[in-house]
Short mmCIF file of C-alpha atoms and ligand atoms in Angstrom, two decimals:
data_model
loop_
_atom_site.label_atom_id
_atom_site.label_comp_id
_atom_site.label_asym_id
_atom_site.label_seq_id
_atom_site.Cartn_x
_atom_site.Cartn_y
_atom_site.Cartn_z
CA UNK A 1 34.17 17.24 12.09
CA UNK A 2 33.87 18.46 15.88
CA UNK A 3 37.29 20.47 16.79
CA UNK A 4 39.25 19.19 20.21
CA UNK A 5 37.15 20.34 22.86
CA UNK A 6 34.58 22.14 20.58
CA UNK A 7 31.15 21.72 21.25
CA UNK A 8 30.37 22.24 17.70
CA UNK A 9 27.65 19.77 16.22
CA UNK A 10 29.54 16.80 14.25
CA UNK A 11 28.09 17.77 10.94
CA UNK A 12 28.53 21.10 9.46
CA UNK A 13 26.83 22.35 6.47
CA UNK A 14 23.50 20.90 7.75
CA UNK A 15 20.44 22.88 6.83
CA UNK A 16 18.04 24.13 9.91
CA UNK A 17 16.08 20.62 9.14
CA UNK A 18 18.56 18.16 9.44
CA UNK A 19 18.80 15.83 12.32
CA UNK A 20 21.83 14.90 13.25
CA UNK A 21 23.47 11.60 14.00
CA UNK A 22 21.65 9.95 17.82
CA UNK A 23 17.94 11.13 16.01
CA UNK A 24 15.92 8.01 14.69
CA UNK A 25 14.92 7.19 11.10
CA UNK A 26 11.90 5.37 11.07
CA UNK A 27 11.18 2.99 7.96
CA UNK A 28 7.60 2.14 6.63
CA UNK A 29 8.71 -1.61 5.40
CA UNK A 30 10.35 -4.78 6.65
CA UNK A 31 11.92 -5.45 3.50
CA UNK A 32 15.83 -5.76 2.37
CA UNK A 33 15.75 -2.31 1.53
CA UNK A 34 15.09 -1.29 4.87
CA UNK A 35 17.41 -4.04 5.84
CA UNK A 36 20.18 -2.12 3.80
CA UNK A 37 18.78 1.56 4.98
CA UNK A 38 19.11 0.27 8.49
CA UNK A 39 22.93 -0.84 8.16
CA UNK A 40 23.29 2.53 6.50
CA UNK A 41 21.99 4.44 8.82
CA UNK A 42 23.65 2.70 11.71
CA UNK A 43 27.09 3.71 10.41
CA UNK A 44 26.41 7.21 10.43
CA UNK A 45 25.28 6.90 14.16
CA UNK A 46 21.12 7.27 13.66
CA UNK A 47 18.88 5.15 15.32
CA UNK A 48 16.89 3.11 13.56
CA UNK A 49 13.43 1.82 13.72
CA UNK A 50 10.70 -0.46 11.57
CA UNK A 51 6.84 -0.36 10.93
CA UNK A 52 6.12 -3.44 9.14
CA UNK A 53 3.24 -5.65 8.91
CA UNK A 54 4.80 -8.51 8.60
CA UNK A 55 6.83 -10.75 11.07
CA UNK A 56 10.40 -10.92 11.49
CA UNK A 57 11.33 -9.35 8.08
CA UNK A 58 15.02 -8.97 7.16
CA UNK A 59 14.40 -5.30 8.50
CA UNK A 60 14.07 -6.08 12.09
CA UNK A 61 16.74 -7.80 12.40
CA UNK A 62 19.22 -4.64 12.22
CA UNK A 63 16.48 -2.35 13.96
CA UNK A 64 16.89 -1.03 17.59
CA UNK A 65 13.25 -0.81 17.62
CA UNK A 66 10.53 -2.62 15.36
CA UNK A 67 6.46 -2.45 15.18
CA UNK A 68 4.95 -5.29 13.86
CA UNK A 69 1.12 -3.77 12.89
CA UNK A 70 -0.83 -3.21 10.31
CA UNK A 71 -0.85 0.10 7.69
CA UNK A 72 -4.21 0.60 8.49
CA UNK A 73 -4.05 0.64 12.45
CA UNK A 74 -4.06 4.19 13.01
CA UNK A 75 -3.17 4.07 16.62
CA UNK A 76 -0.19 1.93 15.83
CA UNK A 77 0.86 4.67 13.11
CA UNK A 78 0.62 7.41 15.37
CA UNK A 79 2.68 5.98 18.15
CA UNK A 80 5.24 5.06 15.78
CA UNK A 81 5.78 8.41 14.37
CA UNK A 82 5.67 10.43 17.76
CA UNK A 83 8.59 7.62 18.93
CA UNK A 84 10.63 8.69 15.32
CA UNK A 85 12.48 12.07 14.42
CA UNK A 86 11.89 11.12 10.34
CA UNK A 87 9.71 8.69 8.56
CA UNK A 88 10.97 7.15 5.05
CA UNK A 89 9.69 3.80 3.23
CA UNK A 90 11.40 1.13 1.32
CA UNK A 91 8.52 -0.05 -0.64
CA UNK A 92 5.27 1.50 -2.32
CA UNK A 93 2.88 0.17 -1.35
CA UNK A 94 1.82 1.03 2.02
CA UNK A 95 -1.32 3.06 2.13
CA UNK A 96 -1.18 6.90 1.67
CA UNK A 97 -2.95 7.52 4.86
CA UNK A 98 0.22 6.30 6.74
CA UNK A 99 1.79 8.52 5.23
CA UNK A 100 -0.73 11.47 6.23
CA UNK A 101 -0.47 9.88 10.16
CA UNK A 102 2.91 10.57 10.27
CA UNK A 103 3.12 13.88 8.85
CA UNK A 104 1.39 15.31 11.58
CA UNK A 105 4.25 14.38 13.89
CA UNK A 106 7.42 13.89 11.77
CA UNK A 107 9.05 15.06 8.15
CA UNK A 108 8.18 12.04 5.98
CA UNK A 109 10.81 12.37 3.27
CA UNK A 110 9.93 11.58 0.10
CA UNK A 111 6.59 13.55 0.64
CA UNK A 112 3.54 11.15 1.16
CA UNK A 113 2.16 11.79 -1.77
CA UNK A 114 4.85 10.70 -4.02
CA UNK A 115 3.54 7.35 -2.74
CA UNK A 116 0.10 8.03 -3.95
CA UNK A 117 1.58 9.00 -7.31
CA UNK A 118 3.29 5.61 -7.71
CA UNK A 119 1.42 3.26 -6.56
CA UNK A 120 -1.09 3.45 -9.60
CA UNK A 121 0.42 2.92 -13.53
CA UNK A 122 -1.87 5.97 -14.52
CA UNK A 123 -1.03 8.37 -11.62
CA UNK A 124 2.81 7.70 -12.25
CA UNK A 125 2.40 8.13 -16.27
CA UNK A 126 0.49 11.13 -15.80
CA UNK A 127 2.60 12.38 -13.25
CA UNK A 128 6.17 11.63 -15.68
CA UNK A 129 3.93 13.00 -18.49
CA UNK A 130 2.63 16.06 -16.77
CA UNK A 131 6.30 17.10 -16.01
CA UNK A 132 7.74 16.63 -19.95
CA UNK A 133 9.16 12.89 -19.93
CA UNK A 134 8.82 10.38 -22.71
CA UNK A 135 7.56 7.45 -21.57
CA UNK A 136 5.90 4.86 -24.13
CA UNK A 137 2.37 5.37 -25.61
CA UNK A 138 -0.26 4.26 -23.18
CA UNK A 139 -3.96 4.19 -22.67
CA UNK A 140 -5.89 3.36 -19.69
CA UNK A 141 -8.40 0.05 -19.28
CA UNK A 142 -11.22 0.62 -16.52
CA UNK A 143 -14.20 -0.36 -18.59
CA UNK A 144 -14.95 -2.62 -21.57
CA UNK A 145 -15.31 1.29 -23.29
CA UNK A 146 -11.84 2.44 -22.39
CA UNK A 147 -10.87 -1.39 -23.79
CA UNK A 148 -12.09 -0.53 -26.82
CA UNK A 149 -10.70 2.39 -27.09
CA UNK A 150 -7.38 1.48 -26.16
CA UNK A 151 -7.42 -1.08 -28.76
CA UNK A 152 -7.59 1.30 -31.67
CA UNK A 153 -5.37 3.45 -29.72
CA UNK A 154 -2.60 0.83 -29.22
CA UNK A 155 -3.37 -1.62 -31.75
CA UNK A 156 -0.35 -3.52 -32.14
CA UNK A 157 1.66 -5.65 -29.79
CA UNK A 158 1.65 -4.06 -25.98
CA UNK A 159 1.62 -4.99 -22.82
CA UNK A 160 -1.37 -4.74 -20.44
CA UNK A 161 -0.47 -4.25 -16.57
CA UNK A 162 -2.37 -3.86 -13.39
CA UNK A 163 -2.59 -0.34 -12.30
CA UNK A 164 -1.77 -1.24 -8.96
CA UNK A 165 0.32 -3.76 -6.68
CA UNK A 166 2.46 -4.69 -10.04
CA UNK A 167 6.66 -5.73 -9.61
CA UNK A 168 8.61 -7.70 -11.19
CA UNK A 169 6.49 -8.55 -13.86
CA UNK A 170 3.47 -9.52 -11.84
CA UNK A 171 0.33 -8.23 -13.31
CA UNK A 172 1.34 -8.10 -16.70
CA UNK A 173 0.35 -9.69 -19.42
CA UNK A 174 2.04 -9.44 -23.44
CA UNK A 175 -0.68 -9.21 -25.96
CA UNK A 176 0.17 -9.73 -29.64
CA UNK A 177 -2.36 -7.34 -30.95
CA UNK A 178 -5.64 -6.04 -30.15
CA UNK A 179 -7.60 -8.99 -30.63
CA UNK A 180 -5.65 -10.39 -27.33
CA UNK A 181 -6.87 -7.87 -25.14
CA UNK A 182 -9.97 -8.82 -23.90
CA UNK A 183 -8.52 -12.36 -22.94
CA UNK A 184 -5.66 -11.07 -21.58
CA UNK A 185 -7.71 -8.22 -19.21
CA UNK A 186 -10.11 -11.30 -18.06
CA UNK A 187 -6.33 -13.30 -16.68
CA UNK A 188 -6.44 -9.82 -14.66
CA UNK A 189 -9.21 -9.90 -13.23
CA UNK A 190 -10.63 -7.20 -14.94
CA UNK A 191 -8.67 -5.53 -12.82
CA UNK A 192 -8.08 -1.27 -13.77
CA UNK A 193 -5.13 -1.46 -15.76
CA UNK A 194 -2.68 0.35 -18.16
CA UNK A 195 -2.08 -0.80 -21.74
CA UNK A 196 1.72 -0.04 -23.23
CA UNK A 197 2.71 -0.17 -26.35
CA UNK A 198 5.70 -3.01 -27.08
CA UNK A 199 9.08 -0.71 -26.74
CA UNK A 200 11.12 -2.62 -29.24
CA UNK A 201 14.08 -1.92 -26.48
CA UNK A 202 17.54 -2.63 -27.55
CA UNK A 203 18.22 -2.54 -23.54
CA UNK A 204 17.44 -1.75 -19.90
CA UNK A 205 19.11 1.10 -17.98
CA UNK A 206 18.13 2.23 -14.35
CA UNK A 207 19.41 5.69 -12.74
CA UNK A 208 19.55 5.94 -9.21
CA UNK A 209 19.53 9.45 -8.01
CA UNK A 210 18.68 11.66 -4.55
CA UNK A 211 17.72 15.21 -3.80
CA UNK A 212 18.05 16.56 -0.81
CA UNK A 213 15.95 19.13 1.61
CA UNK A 214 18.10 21.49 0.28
CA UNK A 215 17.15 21.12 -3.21
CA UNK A 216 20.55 19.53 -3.88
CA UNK A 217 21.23 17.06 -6.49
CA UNK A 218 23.31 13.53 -6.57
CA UNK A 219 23.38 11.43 -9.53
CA UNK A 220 25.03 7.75 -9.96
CA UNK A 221 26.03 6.64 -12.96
CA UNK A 222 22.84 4.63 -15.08
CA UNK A 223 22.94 0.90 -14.31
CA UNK A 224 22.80 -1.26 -17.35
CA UNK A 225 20.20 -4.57 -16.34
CA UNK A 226 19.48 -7.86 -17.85
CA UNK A 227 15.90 -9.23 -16.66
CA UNK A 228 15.62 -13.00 -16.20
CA UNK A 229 11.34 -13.87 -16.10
CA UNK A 230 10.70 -10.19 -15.92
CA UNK A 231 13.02 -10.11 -12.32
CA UNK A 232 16.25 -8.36 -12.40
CA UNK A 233 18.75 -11.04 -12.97
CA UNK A 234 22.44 -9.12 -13.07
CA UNK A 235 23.20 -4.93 -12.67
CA UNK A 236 26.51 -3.99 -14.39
CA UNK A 237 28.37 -0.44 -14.20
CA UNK A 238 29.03 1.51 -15.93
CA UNK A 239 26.35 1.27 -18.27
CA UNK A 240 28.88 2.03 -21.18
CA UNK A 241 26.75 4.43 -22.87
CA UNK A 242 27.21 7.49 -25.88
CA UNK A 243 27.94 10.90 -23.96
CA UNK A 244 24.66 12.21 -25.44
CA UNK A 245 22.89 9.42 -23.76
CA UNK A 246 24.28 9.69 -20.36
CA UNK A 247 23.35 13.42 -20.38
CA UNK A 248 19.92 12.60 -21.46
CA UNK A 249 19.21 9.92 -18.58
CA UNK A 250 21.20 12.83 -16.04
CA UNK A 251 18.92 15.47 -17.33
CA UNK A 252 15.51 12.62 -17.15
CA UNK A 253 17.14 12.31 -13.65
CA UNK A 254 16.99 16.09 -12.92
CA UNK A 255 13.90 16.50 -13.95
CA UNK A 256 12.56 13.81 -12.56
CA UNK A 257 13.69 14.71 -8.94
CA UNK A 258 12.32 18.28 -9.04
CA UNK A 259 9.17 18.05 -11.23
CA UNK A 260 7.99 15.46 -8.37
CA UNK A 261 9.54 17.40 -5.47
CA UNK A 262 11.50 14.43 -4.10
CA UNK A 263 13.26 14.40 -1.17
CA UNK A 264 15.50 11.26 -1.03
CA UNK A 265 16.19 8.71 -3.99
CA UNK A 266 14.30 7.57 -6.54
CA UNK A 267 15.35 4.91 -9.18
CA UNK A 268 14.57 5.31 -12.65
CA UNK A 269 14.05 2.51 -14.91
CA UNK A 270 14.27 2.98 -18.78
CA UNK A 271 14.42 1.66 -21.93
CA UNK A 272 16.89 2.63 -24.58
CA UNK A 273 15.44 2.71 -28.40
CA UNK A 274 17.75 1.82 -31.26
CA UNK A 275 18.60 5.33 -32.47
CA UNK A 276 19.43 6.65 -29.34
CA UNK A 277 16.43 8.15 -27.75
CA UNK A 278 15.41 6.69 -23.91
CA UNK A 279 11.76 6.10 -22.75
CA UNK A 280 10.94 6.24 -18.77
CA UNK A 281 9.43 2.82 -18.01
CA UNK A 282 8.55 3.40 -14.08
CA UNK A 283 10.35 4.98 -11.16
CA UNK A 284 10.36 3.71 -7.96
CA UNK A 285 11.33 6.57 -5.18
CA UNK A 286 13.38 4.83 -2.82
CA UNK A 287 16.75 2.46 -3.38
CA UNK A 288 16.14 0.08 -6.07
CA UNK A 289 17.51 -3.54 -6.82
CA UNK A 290 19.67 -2.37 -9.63
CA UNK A 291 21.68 0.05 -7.10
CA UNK A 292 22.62 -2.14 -4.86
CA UNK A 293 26.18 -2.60 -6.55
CA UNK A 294 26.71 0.75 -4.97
CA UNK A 295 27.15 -0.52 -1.54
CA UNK A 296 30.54 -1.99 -2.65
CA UNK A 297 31.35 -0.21 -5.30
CA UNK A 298 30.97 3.64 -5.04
CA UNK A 299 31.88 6.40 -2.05
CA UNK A 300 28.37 6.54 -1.39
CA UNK A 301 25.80 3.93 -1.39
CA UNK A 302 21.81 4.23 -2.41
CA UNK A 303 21.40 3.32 1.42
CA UNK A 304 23.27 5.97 2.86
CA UNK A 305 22.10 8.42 0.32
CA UNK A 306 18.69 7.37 1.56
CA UNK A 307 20.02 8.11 5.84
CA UNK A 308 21.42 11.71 4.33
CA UNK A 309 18.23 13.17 2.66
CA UNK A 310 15.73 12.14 4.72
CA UNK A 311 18.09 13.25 7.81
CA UNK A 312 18.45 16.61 5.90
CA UNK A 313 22.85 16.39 5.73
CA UNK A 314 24.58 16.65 2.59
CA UNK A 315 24.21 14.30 -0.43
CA UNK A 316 27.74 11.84 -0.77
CA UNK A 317 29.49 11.22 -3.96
CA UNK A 318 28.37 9.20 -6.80
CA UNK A 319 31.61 8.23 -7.96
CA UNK A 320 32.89 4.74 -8.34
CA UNK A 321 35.45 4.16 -5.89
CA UNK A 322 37.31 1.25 -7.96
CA UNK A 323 36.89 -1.24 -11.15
CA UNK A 324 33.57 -1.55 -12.98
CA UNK A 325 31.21 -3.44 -10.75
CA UNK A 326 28.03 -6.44 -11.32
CA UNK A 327 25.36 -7.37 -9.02
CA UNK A 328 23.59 -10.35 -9.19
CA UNK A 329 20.35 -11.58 -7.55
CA UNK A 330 20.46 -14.59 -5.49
CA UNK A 331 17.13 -15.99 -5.63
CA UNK A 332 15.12 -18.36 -3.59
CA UNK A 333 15.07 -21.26 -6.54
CA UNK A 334 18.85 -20.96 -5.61
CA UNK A 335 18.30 -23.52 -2.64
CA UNK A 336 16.27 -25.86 -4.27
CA UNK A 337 18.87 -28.65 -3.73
CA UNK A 338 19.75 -27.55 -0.70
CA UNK A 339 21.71 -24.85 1.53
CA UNK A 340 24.05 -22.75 -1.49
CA UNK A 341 27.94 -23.37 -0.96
CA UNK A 342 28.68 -19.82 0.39
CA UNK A 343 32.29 -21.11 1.10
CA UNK A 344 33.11 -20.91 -2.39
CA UNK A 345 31.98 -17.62 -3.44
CA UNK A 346 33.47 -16.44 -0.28
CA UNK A 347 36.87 -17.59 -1.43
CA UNK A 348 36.37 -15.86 -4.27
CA UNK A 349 38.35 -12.28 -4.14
CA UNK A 350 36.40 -9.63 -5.28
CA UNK A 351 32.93 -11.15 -4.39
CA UNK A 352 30.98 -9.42 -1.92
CA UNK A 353 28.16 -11.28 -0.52
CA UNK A 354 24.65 -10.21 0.86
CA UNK A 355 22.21 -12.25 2.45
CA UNK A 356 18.63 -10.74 3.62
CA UNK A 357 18.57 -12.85 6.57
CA UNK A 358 15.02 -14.56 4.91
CA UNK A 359 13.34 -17.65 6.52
CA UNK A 360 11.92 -19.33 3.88
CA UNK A 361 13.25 -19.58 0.67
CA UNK A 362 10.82 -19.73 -1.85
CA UNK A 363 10.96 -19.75 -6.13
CA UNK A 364 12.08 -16.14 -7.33
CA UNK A 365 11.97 -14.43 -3.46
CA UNK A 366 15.52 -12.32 -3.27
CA UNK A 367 17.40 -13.97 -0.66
CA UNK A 368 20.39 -11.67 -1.25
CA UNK A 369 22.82 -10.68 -3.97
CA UNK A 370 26.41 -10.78 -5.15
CA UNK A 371 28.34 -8.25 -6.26
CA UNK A 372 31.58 -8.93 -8.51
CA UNK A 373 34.49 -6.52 -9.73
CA UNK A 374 36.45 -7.18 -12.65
CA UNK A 375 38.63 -5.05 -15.41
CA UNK A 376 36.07 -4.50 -17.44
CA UNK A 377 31.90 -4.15 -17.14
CA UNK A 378 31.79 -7.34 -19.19
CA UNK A 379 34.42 -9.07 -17.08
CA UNK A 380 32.35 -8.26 -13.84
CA UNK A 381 29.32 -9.50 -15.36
CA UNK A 382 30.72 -12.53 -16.23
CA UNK A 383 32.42 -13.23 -12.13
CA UNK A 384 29.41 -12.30 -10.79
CA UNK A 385 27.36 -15.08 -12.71
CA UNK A 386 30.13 -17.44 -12.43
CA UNK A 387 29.89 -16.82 -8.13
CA UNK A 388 26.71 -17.43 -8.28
CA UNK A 389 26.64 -20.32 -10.17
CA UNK A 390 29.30 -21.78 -8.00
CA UNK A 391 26.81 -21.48 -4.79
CA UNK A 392 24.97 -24.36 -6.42
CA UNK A 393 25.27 -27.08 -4.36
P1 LIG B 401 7.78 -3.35 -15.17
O1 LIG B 401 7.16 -4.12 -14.05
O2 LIG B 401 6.88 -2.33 -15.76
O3 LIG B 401 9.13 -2.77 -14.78
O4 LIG B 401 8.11 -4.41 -16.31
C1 LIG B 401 8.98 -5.50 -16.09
C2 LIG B 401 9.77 -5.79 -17.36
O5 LIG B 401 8.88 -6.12 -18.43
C3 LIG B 401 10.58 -4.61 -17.86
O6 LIG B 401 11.82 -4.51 -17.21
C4 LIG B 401 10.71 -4.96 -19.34
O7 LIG B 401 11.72 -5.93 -19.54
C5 LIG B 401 9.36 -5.57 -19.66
N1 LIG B 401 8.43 -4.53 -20.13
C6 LIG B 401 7.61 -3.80 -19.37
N2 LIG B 401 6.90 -2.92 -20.12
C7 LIG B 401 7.29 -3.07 -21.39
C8 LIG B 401 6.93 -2.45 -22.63
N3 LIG B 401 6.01 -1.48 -22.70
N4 LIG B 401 7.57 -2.87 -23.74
C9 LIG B 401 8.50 -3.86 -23.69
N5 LIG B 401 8.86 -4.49 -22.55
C10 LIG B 401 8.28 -4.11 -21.41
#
């Protein structure tokens, strides 16, 4: 804090590379996660501006400044990163030479080409691989040889996924055994793909976690997540897990975050095996769906964790600030019969509601969540579906 009459800077403890509170943030994405960066960002006093290709995304709405132009217009990149003090994204996919543009002018935090790593199923296992974490037995499918040969590889039940421009269970495709796969690579496309073998799960955990320029570390607590068609239906917290797991999933977390030299926060999703041990599935490194409960529910949230490692200030807490916590999606089928009651879940104490600020609501687009507290994890859960299902008209 600035002393009466000090001219001190308002944040101590910053490292030479941090930009301080007036600087801008600039965000690669029009999405809800810049949305939520945005907000974020705003409260600590940054600026705050939006390269998107799209129109009017829920993004621009809480921008000072936004750029609607495509990833590939250079001269539009360029401009946008001379006019920002810090470049981030809030989704993968935007090309890698974007990235490049703006490092020339600006820190782009996580590193560029993180986003390379990512955005390709073989990159990102290699990468997780390369740097000593389990993730489940995989071969690659480029070519009717490397089909073959991932069928005697993997020959029982798998999945097969698009290398690239796969979420929420886009691009996928659950084959029964090897005599499956050529059917199920020709509903790709043929596309270059990864073949998984079937994790026989017992469930879904995400940790959210940040480093910062300084090397510093932040961890949440893991996220526990029940899928609904292969979209994230509810997050509940705490995960309720054994010790030995949780330090597992920290430690994944810690290695994670320094084997791939992130600055910033990246979201780990995994799947726990009966017996105890825990399998990466993919990482994402920016907020995630499954942490959005934090906004709410702990001293800092993804969002702002985002604002203070890519501005270079100190990581926040992870802790909880109150009673276990649920989040869950709000999704476009949600208004098939017409505009959702939002009076009732309003009156509901406890219930914190998000809305993206979306035109158009279309089958399984996230329109916003809901986050619920209650005594227990279970008891959140359970409020947070029960909100939502009250919305219906
Ligand atoms: P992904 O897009 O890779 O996160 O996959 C979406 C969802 O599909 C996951 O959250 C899992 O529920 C399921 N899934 C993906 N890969 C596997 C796998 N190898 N084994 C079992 N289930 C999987």
């Amino acid at each position: 804090m600035t002393a009466p009459g000090s001219t001190a800077p308002l944040v101590v403890n910053r490292t030479d590379s941090s930009l301080l509170p007036g600087a801008t943030i600039g965000v690669f994405g029009g999405g809800q996660l810049g949305r939520m960066l945005g907000v974020a960002a705003r409260r600590l006093g940054y600026r705050f501006a939006v390269f998107s290709d799209d129109h009017d995304g829920p993004a621009s709405h809480v921008a000072d400044r936004s750029v609607q132009a495509s990833y590939e217009d250079e001269a539009a990149l360029e401009a946008f990163a001379r006019s920002v003090d810090a470049v981030t994204f809030e989704f993968e996919n935007v090309p890698s030479v974007a990235g490049e543009i703006a490092a020339r002018h600006c820190p782009v935090r996580p590193r560029g080409g993180l986003l390379h790593t990512v955005q390709n199923r073989q990159r990102e296992k290699d990468g997780l691989v390369g740097i000593g974490l389990p993730v489940a037995r995989f071969a690659p499918v480029r070519s009717a040889d490397e089909l073959r040969a991932a069928a005697e590889a993997i020959p029982g039940a798998g999945v097969l996924k698009t290398a690239s421009f796969g979420y929420d269970g886009k691009g996928q495709v659950k084959v029964a055994g090897a005599h499956e796969l050529e059917a199920a690579w020709e509903s790709l496309g043929r596309a270059d793909a990864v073949l998984e073998t079937l994790v026989p799960f017992e469930r879904e955990v995400s940790v959210v976690a940040a480093r910062g320029v300084d090397g510093s570390i932040a961890i949440y607590e893991p996220f526990h997540n029940d899928h609904a068609n292969h979209i994230l239906d509810v997050t509940t917290c705490p995960a309720e897990l054994p010790d030995a797991q949780r330090a597992r999933i920290d430690e994944i977390a810690r290695v994670a975050l320094e084997g791939l030299d992130v600055v910033g926060v990246l979201c780990i999703e995994l799947f726990l095996l009966p017996g105890g041990d825990v399998l990466v599935n993919e990482i994402a490194p920016r907020p995630h769906n499954s942490g959005h409960l934090t906004v709410d529910a702990h001293v800092t949230c993804q969002f702002q964790m985002q604002a203070r490692a890519v501005a270079g200030l100190p990581l926040g807490s992870t802790e909880r600030i109150g009673p276990p916590a649920a989040m869950a999606n709000l999704l476009g089928d949600l208004w098939a019969d017409g505009e959702p009651r939002w009076d009732r879940a309003l009156a509901m104490p406890g219930v914190f509601l998000h809305l993206y600020g979306k035109a158009e609501a279309r089958p399984g687009r996230k329109m916003g969540h809901l986050t619920a507290i209650g005594a227990t994890s279970a008891e959140a859960a359970q409020r947070a579906r029960a909100a939502r299902e009250s919305l219906r008209p």
